[in-house]
Tab-separated table of C-alpha atoms in Angstrom:
chain	number	residue	atom	x	y	z
G	1136	UNK	CA	7.363	19.174	15.285
G	1137	UNK	CA	6.925	20.848	11.957
G	1138	UNK	CA	3.559	21.144	10.238
G	1139	UNK	CA	5.056	20.738	6.772
G	1140	UNK	CA	4.045	17.753	4.682
G	1141	UNK	CA	6.787	15.186	4.603
G	1142	UNK	CA	8.350	13.783	1.453
G	1143	UNK	CA	10.909	11.071	0.789
G	1144	UNK	CA	13.368	12.100	-1.932
G	1145	UNK	CA	15.471	9.502	-3.738
G	1146	UNK	CA	18.924	11.055	-3.693
G	1147	UNK	CA	21.709	9.475	-5.724
G	1148	UNK	CA	24.007	12.458	-5.385
G	1149	UNK	CA	23.776	13.247	-9.097
G	1150	UNK	CA	22.646	16.453	-10.730
G	1151	UNK	CA	19.080	15.281	-11.305
G	1152	UNK	CA	18.328	13.991	-7.828
G	1153	UNK	CA	19.912	17.079	-6.212
G	1154	UNK	CA	17.681	19.274	-8.367
G	1155	UNK	CA	14.705	17.133	-7.406
G	1156	UNK	CA	15.474	17.592	-3.708
G	1157	UNK	CA	15.773	21.338	-4.267
G	1158	UNK	CA	12.384	21.360	-6.009
G	1159	UNK	CA	10.757	19.374	-3.184
G	1160	UNK	CA	12.216	21.815	-0.620
G	1161	UNK	CA	11.038	24.793	-2.700
G	1162	UNK	CA	7.515	23.332	-2.690
G	1163	UNK	CA	7.513	23.409	1.098
G	1164	UNK	CA	8.000	19.726	1.869
G	1165	UNK	CA	9.893	18.611	4.936
G	1166	UNK	CA	12.270	16.233	3.187
G	1167	UNK	CA	13.786	12.889	4.089
G	1168	UNK	CA	16.442	11.576	1.731
G	1169	UNK	CA	17.049	7.988	0.702
G	1170	UNK	CA	20.277	6.825	-0.958
G	1171	UNK	CA	21.594	3.410	-1.879
G	1172	UNK	CA	24.944	1.814	-1.577
G	1173	UNK	CA	24.229	-0.999	-3.994
G	1174	UNK	CA	27.602	-2.198	-5.174
G	1175	UNK	CA	28.281	0.681	-7.513
G	1176	UNK	CA	31.836	0.652	-8.794
G	1177	UNK	CA	32.694	3.499	-6.468
G	1178	UNK	CA	31.214	5.324	-3.528
G	1179	UNK	CA	31.860	8.818	-4.853
G	1180	UNK	CA	28.131	9.016	-5.576
G	1181	UNK	CA	27.180	8.139	-1.993
G	1182	UNK	CA	29.542	10.828	-0.687
G	1183	UNK	CA	27.889	13.374	-2.981
G	1184	UNK	CA	24.442	12.365	-1.694
G	1185	UNK	CA	25.610	12.955	1.882
G	1186	UNK	CA	26.951	16.397	1.011
G	1187	UNK	CA	23.747	17.431	-0.767
G	1188	UNK	CA	21.540	16.090	2.045
G	1189	UNK	CA	23.638	18.013	4.563
G	1190	UNK	CA	23.426	21.189	2.462
G	1191	UNK	CA	19.627	20.996	2.626
G	1192	UNK	CA	19.518	19.920	6.265
G	1193	UNK	CA	17.090	17.088	5.524
G	1194	UNK	CA	15.216	15.669	8.496
G	1195	UNK	CA	16.745	12.234	8.027
G	1196	UNK	CA	19.089	10.736	5.441
G	1197	UNK	CA	19.146	6.967	5.157
G	1198	UNK	CA	21.644	5.112	2.979
G	1199	UNK	CA	20.271	1.654	2.339
G	1200	UNK	CA	22.992	-0.913	1.827
G	1201	UNK	CA	22.405	-3.852	-0.468
G	1202	UNK	CA	24.262	-5.689	-3.153
G	1203	UNK	CA	22.775	-5.537	-6.630
G	1204	UNK	CA	25.816	-7.383	-7.991
G	1205	UNK	CA	24.189	-10.564	-6.719
G	1206	UNK	CA	22.280	-10.836	-9.978
G	1207	UNK	CA	24.825	-9.371	-12.403
G	1208	UNK	CA	23.801	-7.909	-15.745
G	1209	UNK	CA	24.945	-4.254	-15.833
G	1210	UNK	CA	28.093	-2.237	-16.527
G	1211	UNK	CA	27.352	-0.186	-13.406
G	1212	UNK	CA	27.590	-3.147	-11.075
G	1213	UNK	CA	29.413	-5.903	-12.979
G	1214	UNK	CA	32.967	-6.130	-14.244
G	1215	UNK	CA	32.082	-4.722	-17.663
G	1216	UNK	CA	33.781	-1.656	-19.160
G	1217	UNK	CA	31.832	1.617	-18.972
G	1218	UNK	CA	31.321	2.836	-22.566
G	1219	UNK	CA	33.196	6.055	-23.431
G	1220	UNK	CA	32.854	8.816	-26.032
G	1221	UNK	CA	29.814	7.400	-27.745
G	1222	UNK	CA	29.062	10.095	-30.331
G	1223	UNK	CA	29.397	13.854	-30.165
G	1224	UNK	CA	25.750	14.549	-29.416
G	1225	UNK	CA	25.095	12.379	-26.441
G	1226	UNK	CA	21.438	13.380	-26.059
G	1227	UNK	CA	20.683	12.438	-29.654
G	1228	UNK	CA	22.654	9.209	-29.342
G	1229	UNK	CA	20.987	8.382	-26.121
G	1230	UNK	CA	17.551	8.999	-27.572
G	1231	UNK	CA	17.940	7.290	-30.912
G	1232	UNK	CA	20.688	4.683	-31.024
G	1233	UNK	CA	20.824	1.358	-29.207
G	1234	UNK	CA	17.681	0.423	-27.307
G	1235	UNK	CA	18.663	0.155	-23.676
G	1236	UNK	CA	22.096	1.269	-22.384
G	1237	UNK	CA	24.496	-1.279	-20.916
G	1238	UNK	CA	24.505	0.893	-17.802
G	1239	UNK	CA	20.869	-0.107	-17.179
G	1240	UNK	CA	20.628	-1.998	-13.867
G	1241	UNK	CA	17.747	-4.488	-13.937
G	1242	UNK	CA	14.777	-3.283	-11.899
G	1243	UNK	CA	16.849	-0.607	-10.172
G	1244	UNK	CA	14.242	2.135	-9.963
G	1245	UNK	CA	11.645	-0.488	-9.064
G	1246	UNK	CA	13.765	-1.573	-6.109
G	1247	UNK	CA	14.550	2.033	-5.145
G	1248	UNK	CA	10.880	3.037	-5.253
G	1249	UNK	CA	9.834	0.015	-3.201
G	1250	UNK	CA	12.293	1.052	-0.474
G	1251	UNK	CA	11.112	4.663	-0.738
G	1252	UNK	CA	7.532	3.541	-0.163
G	1253	UNK	CA	8.613	1.548	2.913
G	1254	UNK	CA	10.548	4.533	4.246
G	1255	UNK	CA	7.666	6.910	3.503
G	1256	UNK	CA	5.216	4.641	5.270
G	1257	UNK	CA	7.344	4.411	8.423
G	1258	UNK	CA	8.091	8.158	8.389
G	1259	UNK	CA	4.493	9.214	7.804
G	1260	UNK	CA	5.205	10.698	4.370
G	1261	UNK	CA	2.808	10.361	1.440
G	1262	UNK	CA	4.946	12.067	-1.184
G	1263	UNK	CA	7.919	10.546	-2.936
G	1264	UNK	CA	10.210	12.464	-5.258
G	1265	UNK	CA	12.179	10.750	-7.999
G	1266	UNK	CA	14.600	12.485	-10.372
G	1267	UNK	CA	13.941	10.564	-13.576
G	1268	UNK	CA	13.909	12.688	-16.717
G	1269	UNK	CA	13.380	12.780	-20.454
G	1270	UNK	CA	17.009	11.972	-21.290
G	1271	UNK	CA	16.972	8.825	-19.205
G	1272	UNK	CA	13.484	8.089	-20.477
G	1273	UNK	CA	14.920	7.314	-23.918
G	1274	UNK	CA	16.977	4.387	-22.746
G	1275	UNK	CA	15.822	3.177	-19.380
G	1276	UNK	CA	12.421	1.509	-19.238
G	1277	UNK	CA	12.046	2.338	-15.533
G	1278	UNK	CA	12.248	6.071	-16.217
G	1279	UNK	CA	9.005	6.346	-18.169
G	1280	UNK	CA	5.853	8.137	-16.977
G	1281	UNK	CA	3.747	4.975	-17.357
G	1282	UNK	CA	6.130	3.113	-15.054
G	1283	UNK	CA	6.001	5.824	-12.398
G	1284	UNK	CA	2.191	5.913	-12.579
G	1285	UNK	CA	1.973	2.124	-12.307
G	1286	UNK	CA	4.236	2.173	-9.259
G	1287	UNK	CA	2.080	4.790	-7.581
G	1288	UNK	CA	-0.804	2.334	-7.888
G	1289	UNK	CA	1.326	-0.408	-6.318
G	1290	UNK	CA	2.168	1.904	-3.400
G	1291	UNK	CA	-1.480	2.656	-2.778
G	1292	UNK	CA	-2.554	-0.983	-2.971
G	1293	UNK	CA	0.345	-2.543	-1.124
G	1294	UNK	CA	0.748	-0.517	2.049
G	1295	UNK	CA	-1.030	0.027	5.304
G	1296	UNK	CA	-1.096	3.755	4.574
G	1297	UNK	CA	-2.641	3.162	1.156
G	1298	UNK	CA	-5.251	0.830	2.619
G	1299	UNK	CA	-6.068	3.322	5.342
G	1300	UNK	CA	-6.809	5.986	2.781
G	1301	UNK	CA	-3.549	7.891	2.523
G	1302	UNK	CA	-2.780	8.490	-1.137
G	1303	UNK	CA	0.834	8.124	-2.104
G	1304	UNK	CA	1.995	10.417	-4.838
G	1305	UNK	CA	5.186	9.823	-6.772
G	1306	UNK	CA	6.507	13.097	-8.139
G	1307	UNK	CA	8.879	13.093	-11.082
G	1308	UNK	CA	9.265	16.836	-11.633
G	1309	UNK	CA	12.109	16.506	-14.149
G	1310	UNK	CA	10.303	13.990	-16.343
G	1311	UNK	CA	9.623	16.314	-19.277
G	1312	UNK	CA	12.703	18.548	-18.943
G	1313	UNK	CA	15.861	18.550	-21.045
G	1314	UNK	CA	19.158	18.513	-19.173
G	1315	UNK	CA	19.604	22.231	-19.932
G	1316	UNK	CA	16.137	23.010	-18.532
G	1317	UNK	CA	16.944	20.994	-15.421
G	1318	UNK	CA	20.140	22.985	-14.913
G	1319	UNK	CA	18.353	26.298	-15.540
G	1320	UNK	CA	15.707	25.393	-12.975
G	1321	UNK	CA	18.378	24.222	-10.571
G	1322	UNK	CA	20.435	27.392	-10.838
G	1323	UNK	CA	17.317	29.468	-10.118
G	1324	UNK	CA	16.754	27.386	-6.985
G	1325	UNK	CA	20.391	27.555	-5.900
G	1326	UNK	CA	21.092	23.827	-6.175
G	1327	UNK	CA	24.684	23.144	-5.018
G	1328	UNK	CA	25.883	21.523	-8.252
G	1329	UNK	CA	29.474	21.722	-7.011
G	1330	UNK	CA	28.531	18.983	-4.510
G	1331	UNK	CA	26.921	16.634	-7.048
G	1332	UNK	CA	28.497	13.766	-8.936
G	1333	UNK	CA	27.400	12.087	-12.176
G	1334	UNK	CA	30.401	10.221	-13.630
G	1335	UNK	CA	30.252	6.434	-14.021
G	1336	UNK	CA	34.027	6.112	-13.916
G	1337	UNK	CA	35.720	8.787	-11.767
G	1338	UNK	CA	39.351	8.900	-10.640
G	1339	UNK	CA	39.129	9.887	-6.985
G	1340	UNK	CA	36.806	12.885	-6.887
G	1341	UNK	CA	37.497	13.807	-10.505
G	1342	UNK	CA	35.016	12.933	-13.262
G	1343	UNK	CA	36.211	11.210	-16.441
G	1344	UNK	CA	34.380	13.477	-18.874
G	1345	UNK	CA	33.867	10.662	-21.385
G	1346	UNK	CA	31.225	8.248	-20.074
G	1347	UNK	CA	27.549	8.675	-21.005
G	1348	UNK	CA	26.767	10.423	-17.709
G	1349	UNK	CA	29.585	12.959	-18.142
G	1350	UNK	CA	28.751	13.597	-21.808
G	1351	UNK	CA	25.082	14.208	-21.033
G	1352	UNK	CA	25.942	16.434	-18.053
G	1353	UNK	CA	28.544	18.467	-19.962
G	1354	UNK	CA	26.224	18.948	-22.934
G	1355	UNK	CA	23.505	20.129	-20.524
G	1356	UNK	CA	25.742	22.776	-18.956
G	1357	UNK	CA	26.987	23.827	-22.412
G	1358	UNK	CA	23.423	24.176	-23.669
G	1359	UNK	CA	22.423	26.062	-20.516
G	1360	UNK	CA	25.322	28.440	-21.177
G	1361	UNK	CA	26.988	27.942	-17.802
G	1362	UNK	CA	30.136	26.220	-16.611
G	1363	UNK	CA	29.902	22.945	-14.733
G	1364	UNK	CA	31.501	23.663	-11.321
G	1365	UNK	CA	32.885	20.123	-10.797
G	1366	UNK	CA	36.345	18.887	-11.770
G	1367	UNK	CA	37.068	16.811	-14.876
G	1368	UNK	CA	40.204	14.918	-15.861
H	504	UNK	CA	20.797	-26.346	-21.281
H	505	UNK	CA	17.265	-27.237	-20.327
H	506	UNK	CA	14.276	-26.303	-22.472
H	507	UNK	CA	12.029	-25.732	-19.479
H	508	UNK	CA	10.642	-22.254	-18.877
H	509	UNK	CA	12.420	-20.580	-16.010
H	510	UNK	CA	10.731	-19.154	-12.957
H	511	UNK	CA	11.965	-17.187	-9.966
H	512	UNK	CA	10.344	-18.371	-6.738
H	513	UNK	CA	10.374	-16.199	-3.623
H	514	UNK	CA	11.405	-18.623	-0.915
H	515	UNK	CA	11.250	-17.553	2.723
H	516	UNK	CA	11.664	-21.054	4.052
H	517	UNK	CA	8.134	-21.100	5.444
H	518	UNK	CA	5.347	-23.531	4.703
H	519	UNK	CA	3.704	-21.350	2.070
H	520	UNK	CA	6.761	-20.516	0.009
H	521	UNK	CA	7.950	-24.143	0.103
H	522	UNK	CA	4.537	-25.231	-1.193
H	523	UNK	CA	4.739	-22.557	-3.860
H	524	UNK	CA	8.137	-23.836	-4.994
H	525	UNK	CA	6.726	-27.376	-5.117
H	526	UNK	CA	3.819	-26.144	-7.245
H	527	UNK	CA	6.154	-24.314	-9.648
H	528	UNK	CA	8.292	-27.454	-9.986
H	529	UNK	CA	5.169	-29.592	-10.542
H	530	UNK	CA	4.135	-27.238	-13.353
H	531	UNK	CA	7.409	-27.961	-15.156
H	532	UNK	CA	9.288	-24.744	-14.461
H	533	UNK	CA	13.038	-24.741	-14.072
H	534	UNK	CA	13.177	-22.858	-10.783
H	535	UNK	CA	15.506	-20.267	-9.325
H	536	UNK	CA	14.936	-19.363	-5.701
H	537	UNK	CA	15.292	-15.956	-4.072
H	538	UNK	CA	15.511	-15.462	-0.321
H	539	UNK	CA	16.216	-12.442	1.841
H	540	UNK	CA	18.317	-11.926	4.882
H	541	UNK	CA	16.700	-8.650	5.865
H	542	UNK	CA	17.392	-8.249	9.531
H	543	UNK	CA	14.843	-10.768	10.746
H	544	UNK	CA	15.224	-11.477	14.417
H	545	UNK	CA	16.817	-14.812	13.617
H	546	UNK	CA	18.245	-16.621	10.649
H	547	UNK	CA	16.380	-19.883	11.241
H	548	UNK	CA	14.163	-18.927	8.293
H	549	UNK	CA	17.126	-18.450	5.940
H	550	UNK	CA	18.465	-21.876	6.934
H	551	UNK	CA	15.086	-23.422	6.131
H	552	UNK	CA	15.060	-21.744	2.716
H	553	UNK	CA	18.472	-23.228	1.961
H	554	UNK	CA	17.314	-26.712	2.951
H	555	UNK	CA	14.164	-26.490	0.825
H	556	UNK	CA	16.061	-25.102	-2.190
H	557	UNK	CA	18.565	-27.942	-1.863
H	558	UNK	CA	15.767	-30.504	-1.597
H	559	UNK	CA	14.404	-29.302	-4.954
H	560	UNK	CA	17.808	-28.888	-6.572
H	561	UNK	CA	16.954	-25.410	-7.844
H	562	UNK	CA	19.151	-24.061	-10.618
H	563	UNK	CA	20.317	-21.149	-8.492
H	564	UNK	CA	19.470	-19.932	-5.009
H	565	UNK	CA	20.294	-16.337	-4.175
H	566	UNK	CA	19.972	-14.902	-0.690
H	567	UNK	CA	19.810	-11.144	-0.990
H	568	UNK	CA	21.206	-9.375	2.053
H	569	UNK	CA	19.788	-6.067	3.102
H	570	UNK	CA	18.737	-4.374	6.274
H	571	UNK	CA	15.056	-3.514	6.603
H	572	UNK	CA	15.659	-2.383	10.184
H	573	UNK	CA	16.969	0.861	8.705
H	574	UNK	CA	13.424	2.204	8.627
H	575	UNK	CA	11.990	0.516	11.725
H	576	UNK	CA	8.278	0.020	12.160
H	577	UNK	CA	7.645	-3.734	12.586
H	578	UNK	CA	7.795	-6.387	15.296
H	579	UNK	CA	9.603	-8.657	12.844
H	580	UNK	CA	12.543	-6.339	12.473
H	581	UNK	CA	12.435	-3.908	15.405
H	582	UNK	CA	12.867	-4.449	19.112
H	583	UNK	CA	9.158	-4.950	19.715
H	584	UNK	CA	7.729	-8.063	21.380
H	585	UNK	CA	6.173	-10.646	19.048
H	586	UNK	CA	2.515	-11.035	20.096
H	587	UNK	CA	1.646	-14.441	21.596
H	588	UNK	CA	-1.536	-16.506	22.035
H	589	UNK	CA	-3.878	-14.001	20.476
H	590	UNK	CA	-7.177	-15.910	20.615
H	591	UNK	CA	-7.974	-19.571	20.167
H	592	UNK	CA	-9.047	-19.344	16.550
H	593	UNK	CA	-6.108	-17.625	14.949
H	594	UNK	CA	-7.575	-17.650	11.442
H	595	UNK	CA	-10.709	-15.909	12.637
H	596	UNK	CA	-8.704	-13.463	14.727
H	597	UNK	CA	-6.397	-12.787	11.887
H	598	UNK	CA	-9.260	-12.188	9.482
H	599	UNK	CA	-11.508	-10.087	11.670
H	600	UNK	CA	-9.761	-8.347	14.515
H	601	UNK	CA	-7.208	-5.534	14.359
H	602	UNK	CA	-6.586	-4.125	10.895
H	603	UNK	CA	-2.980	-4.776	10.061
H	604	UNK	CA	-0.750	-7.003	12.257
H	605	UNK	CA	2.235	-5.541	14.071
H	606	UNK	CA	4.323	-8.153	12.242
H	607	UNK	CA	3.639	-6.299	8.985
H	608	UNK	CA	6.932	-5.012	7.538
H	609	UNK	CA	6.355	-1.848	5.477
H	610	UNK	CA	6.547	-2.510	1.736
H	611	UNK	CA	8.166	-5.908	2.283
H	612	UNK	CA	6.495	-7.811	-0.541
H	613	UNK	CA	6.938	-4.779	-2.768
H	614	UNK	CA	10.683	-4.836	-2.129
H	615	UNK	CA	10.840	-8.626	-2.515
H	616	UNK	CA	8.952	-8.538	-5.816
H	617	UNK	CA	11.133	-5.748	-7.170
H	618	UNK	CA	14.222	-7.876	-6.484
H	619	UNK	CA	12.505	-10.912	-7.996
H	620	UNK	CA	11.838	-8.958	-11.185
H	621	UNK	CA	15.505	-7.907	-11.353
H	622	UNK	CA	16.638	-11.491	-10.796
H	623	UNK	CA	14.138	-12.813	-13.359
H	624	UNK	CA	15.284	-10.292	-15.931
H	625	UNK	CA	18.957	-11.201	-15.521
H	626	UNK	CA	18.196	-14.950	-15.470
H	627	UNK	CA	15.915	-14.859	-18.502
H	628	UNK	CA	12.824	-15.870	-16.529
H	629	UNK	CA	9.385	-14.380	-17.181
H	630	UNK	CA	7.515	-16.136	-14.396
H	631	UNK	CA	7.646	-15.214	-10.729
H	632	UNK	CA	6.038	-17.274	-7.977
H	633	UNK	CA	4.971	-15.726	-4.696
H	634	UNK	CA	3.438	-17.629	-1.788
H	635	UNK	CA	0.931	-15.083	-0.523
H	636	UNK	CA	-2.401	-16.527	0.569
H	637	UNK	CA	-5.884	-15.811	1.869
H	638	UNK	CA	-4.879	-15.935	5.551
H	639	UNK	CA	-2.193	-13.314	5.080
H	640	UNK	CA	-4.542	-11.433	2.766
H	641	UNK	CA	-6.714	-10.528	5.727
H	642	UNK	CA	-4.044	-8.509	7.455
H	643	UNK	CA	-1.260	-7.619	5.066
H	644	UNK	CA	-2.097	-5.132	2.319
H	645	UNK	CA	0.725	-6.422	0.122
H	646	UNK	CA	-0.827	-9.903	-0.013
H	647	UNK	CA	-3.935	-8.929	-1.974
H	648	UNK	CA	-4.712	-9.960	-5.568
H	649	UNK	CA	-5.027	-6.330	-6.690
H	650	UNK	CA	-1.528	-5.605	-5.365
H	651	UNK	CA	-0.040	-8.602	-7.187
H	652	UNK	CA	-1.786	-7.596	-10.426
H	653	UNK	CA	-0.582	-3.999	-10.094
H	654	UNK	CA	2.975	-5.191	-9.555
H	655	UNK	CA	2.811	-7.350	-12.668
H	656	UNK	CA	2.043	-4.182	-14.596
H	657	UNK	CA	5.035	-2.438	-13.022
H	658	UNK	CA	7.271	-5.354	-14.047
H	659	UNK	CA	6.094	-5.166	-17.634
H	660	UNK	CA	6.504	-1.399	-17.849
H	661	UNK	CA	9.740	-1.025	-15.938
H	662	UNK	CA	12.091	-3.615	-17.418
H	663	UNK	CA	14.048	-4.181	-20.566
H	664	UNK	CA	12.332	-7.560	-20.932
H	665	UNK	CA	8.895	-6.003	-20.577
H	666	UNK	CA	9.735	-3.298	-23.114
H	667	UNK	CA	11.063	-5.889	-25.541
H	668	UNK	CA	7.783	-7.765	-25.428
H	669	UNK	CA	8.378	-10.421	-22.797
H	670	UNK	CA	5.360	-10.601	-20.519
H	671	UNK	CA	6.116	-11.092	-16.866
H	672	UNK	CA	3.613	-13.132	-14.968
H	673	UNK	CA	3.401	-13.119	-11.184
H	674	UNK	CA	1.851	-16.349	-9.955
H	675	UNK	CA	0.283	-16.485	-6.507
H	676	UNK	CA	-1.066	-20.054	-6.554
H	677	UNK	CA	-1.986	-20.084	-2.849
H	678	UNK	CA	-3.945	-16.836	-2.969
H	679	UNK	CA	-7.405	-18.335	-2.578
H	680	UNK	CA	-6.481	-21.350	-0.431
H	681	UNK	CA	-6.985	-21.838	3.290
H	682	UNK	CA	-3.991	-23.047	5.302
H	683	UNK	CA	-5.509	-26.546	5.389
H	684	UNK	CA	-5.931	-26.568	1.600
H	685	UNK	CA	-2.339	-25.425	1.183
H	686	UNK	CA	-1.152	-28.274	3.405
H	687	UNK	CA	-3.352	-30.822	1.573
H	688	UNK	CA	-1.964	-29.685	-1.772
H	689	UNK	CA	1.549	-29.722	-0.385
H	690	UNK	CA	1.276	-33.242	1.003
H	691	UNK	CA	0.043	-34.460	-2.402
H	692	UNK	CA	3.099	-32.879	-4.009
H	693	UNK	CA	5.488	-34.242	-1.374
H	694	UNK	CA	6.579	-30.858	-0.019
H	695	UNK	CA	9.261	-31.428	2.674
H	696	UNK	CA	7.410	-29.668	5.488
H	697	UNK	CA	9.914	-31.061	7.994
H	698	UNK	CA	12.455	-28.641	6.472
H	699	UNK	CA	10.256	-25.544	6.670
H	700	UNK	CA	10.073	-22.933	9.397
H	701	UNK	CA	7.271	-20.479	10.250
H	702	UNK	CA	7.795	-19.313	13.844
H	703	UNK	CA	8.465	-15.624	14.529
H	704	UNK	CA	10.197	-16.373	17.815
H	705	UNK	CA	12.012	-19.749	17.844
H	706	UNK	CA	14.440	-21.052	20.431
H	707	UNK	CA	17.247	-22.539	18.384
H	708	UNK	CA	15.539	-24.764	15.792
H	709	UNK	CA	12.427	-25.183	17.928
H	710	UNK	CA	9.262	-23.197	17.222
H	711	UNK	CA	7.478	-21.354	20.027
H	712	UNK	CA	3.974	-22.579	19.196
H	713	UNK	CA	2.387	-19.345	20.409
H	714	UNK	CA	3.106	-16.562	17.921
H	715	UNK	CA	0.658	-15.769	15.087
H	716	UNK	CA	2.681	-17.773	12.568
H	717	UNK	CA	2.770	-20.868	14.799
H	718	UNK	CA	-0.928	-20.598	15.685
H	719	UNK	CA	-1.936	-20.307	12.028
H	720	UNK	CA	0.362	-23.161	11.012
H	721	UNK	CA	-0.776	-25.480	13.808
H	722	UNK	CA	-4.442	-24.767	13.105
H	723	UNK	CA	-3.822	-25.533	9.417
H	724	UNK	CA	-2.275	-28.938	10.172
H	725	UNK	CA	-5.042	-29.684	12.693
H	726	UNK	CA	-7.711	-28.816	10.129
H	727	UNK	CA	-5.917	-30.862	7.469
H	728	UNK	CA	-5.942	-33.788	9.919
H	729	UNK	CA	-2.192	-34.380	9.858
H	730	UNK	CA	0.624	-33.832	12.319
H	731	UNK	CA	3.063	-30.988	11.783
H	732	UNK	CA	6.478	-32.690	11.443
H	733	UNK	CA	8.492	-29.827	13.002
H	734	UNK	CA	9.426	-29.457	16.665
H	735	UNK	CA	7.616	-27.172	19.096
H	736	UNK	CA	8.587	-26.080	22.605
């Protein structure tokens, strides 16, 4: 049995969560990965998570199945069109225009973190890694530092481990980074970006290149001065 | 459309959550009920939740399916024997003996509350009712007032509604009550206790009478001076 500290990493299969896993590994954590099959429009994302987890040889990769469509309310889970080509500068648009994107899924990160805490408790991990970042921060309320901090408190008050004196720590290492900084960091760490997936509306394995996720990703690679290794329509 | 304020009530089908729903209804809330089919050993509980929700004619009753056995770690979800006949004074035992019961499911209330917040946000409800109480408080870390308060903060920081100025409130009306007080209150409100289910290890519809849940329930009815209307082996 390894002596490394264990961490649970929330792994969606996107660029951010893959980078987050790479960061956790680089910090010496023995990582467990947690993904969700929550009624997304497609499972391309789940496949990407599996590939990234395999690349890193994580100790255990759990994909939690559940249906967030039960409640409705988001373009990512309901039968609502994914918005395309919203502005030429997606980061600016995303930070300044409409309040909260239609792709926001109510309480998603809250639900994901609650599961991560349960997994961490059972696996004897006290560290949880979450790939939220400044770009998401602009639109999604559950990507803000205050939210992450408040959830850490919940984890420490609401678990056996917390009560017994273990301190949970929720790491959000990308929080203050731009997409280009994330990609720079990731390339330094050798993150397998060719295995990741970000698109909200892919055709097979190919990304659409026009949804918010693609626009933000493409702008990040452009700004970082490197070519995105995945395929676009 | 009704003018009543909407509330989401977490409804397990047990005595406490049924009483909590009755309290929410008595306070004039238009109630939505949320139950979970999470890999319990049996679905008797889910059936009870349906019966209680129907009795109250809730606006909507959602049973969220998910598998908490993925992580393991509890007698309620894993292949571990449910403890029986632990002491003659179950309340005392439960409050003083072993730290946290084996029937504790890691992060369960955290996960349930996160879903309740998502449901509330989609349904336009700002109030969430949760039937945690003083007896549970003793053993389960996620049944303590500080945990509930901390989660309320998470709900207000991590949702669109919270960001837009709606204040979520998590009500735990049973928190300071003994089981006998809960039953007294419930009988005053006409809670259909005959429809509820508490047993961890029933045979068909019949409760075992010997697990922690049965012992606590039976002691509560005894102390309240009334007969429990459900069937025991």
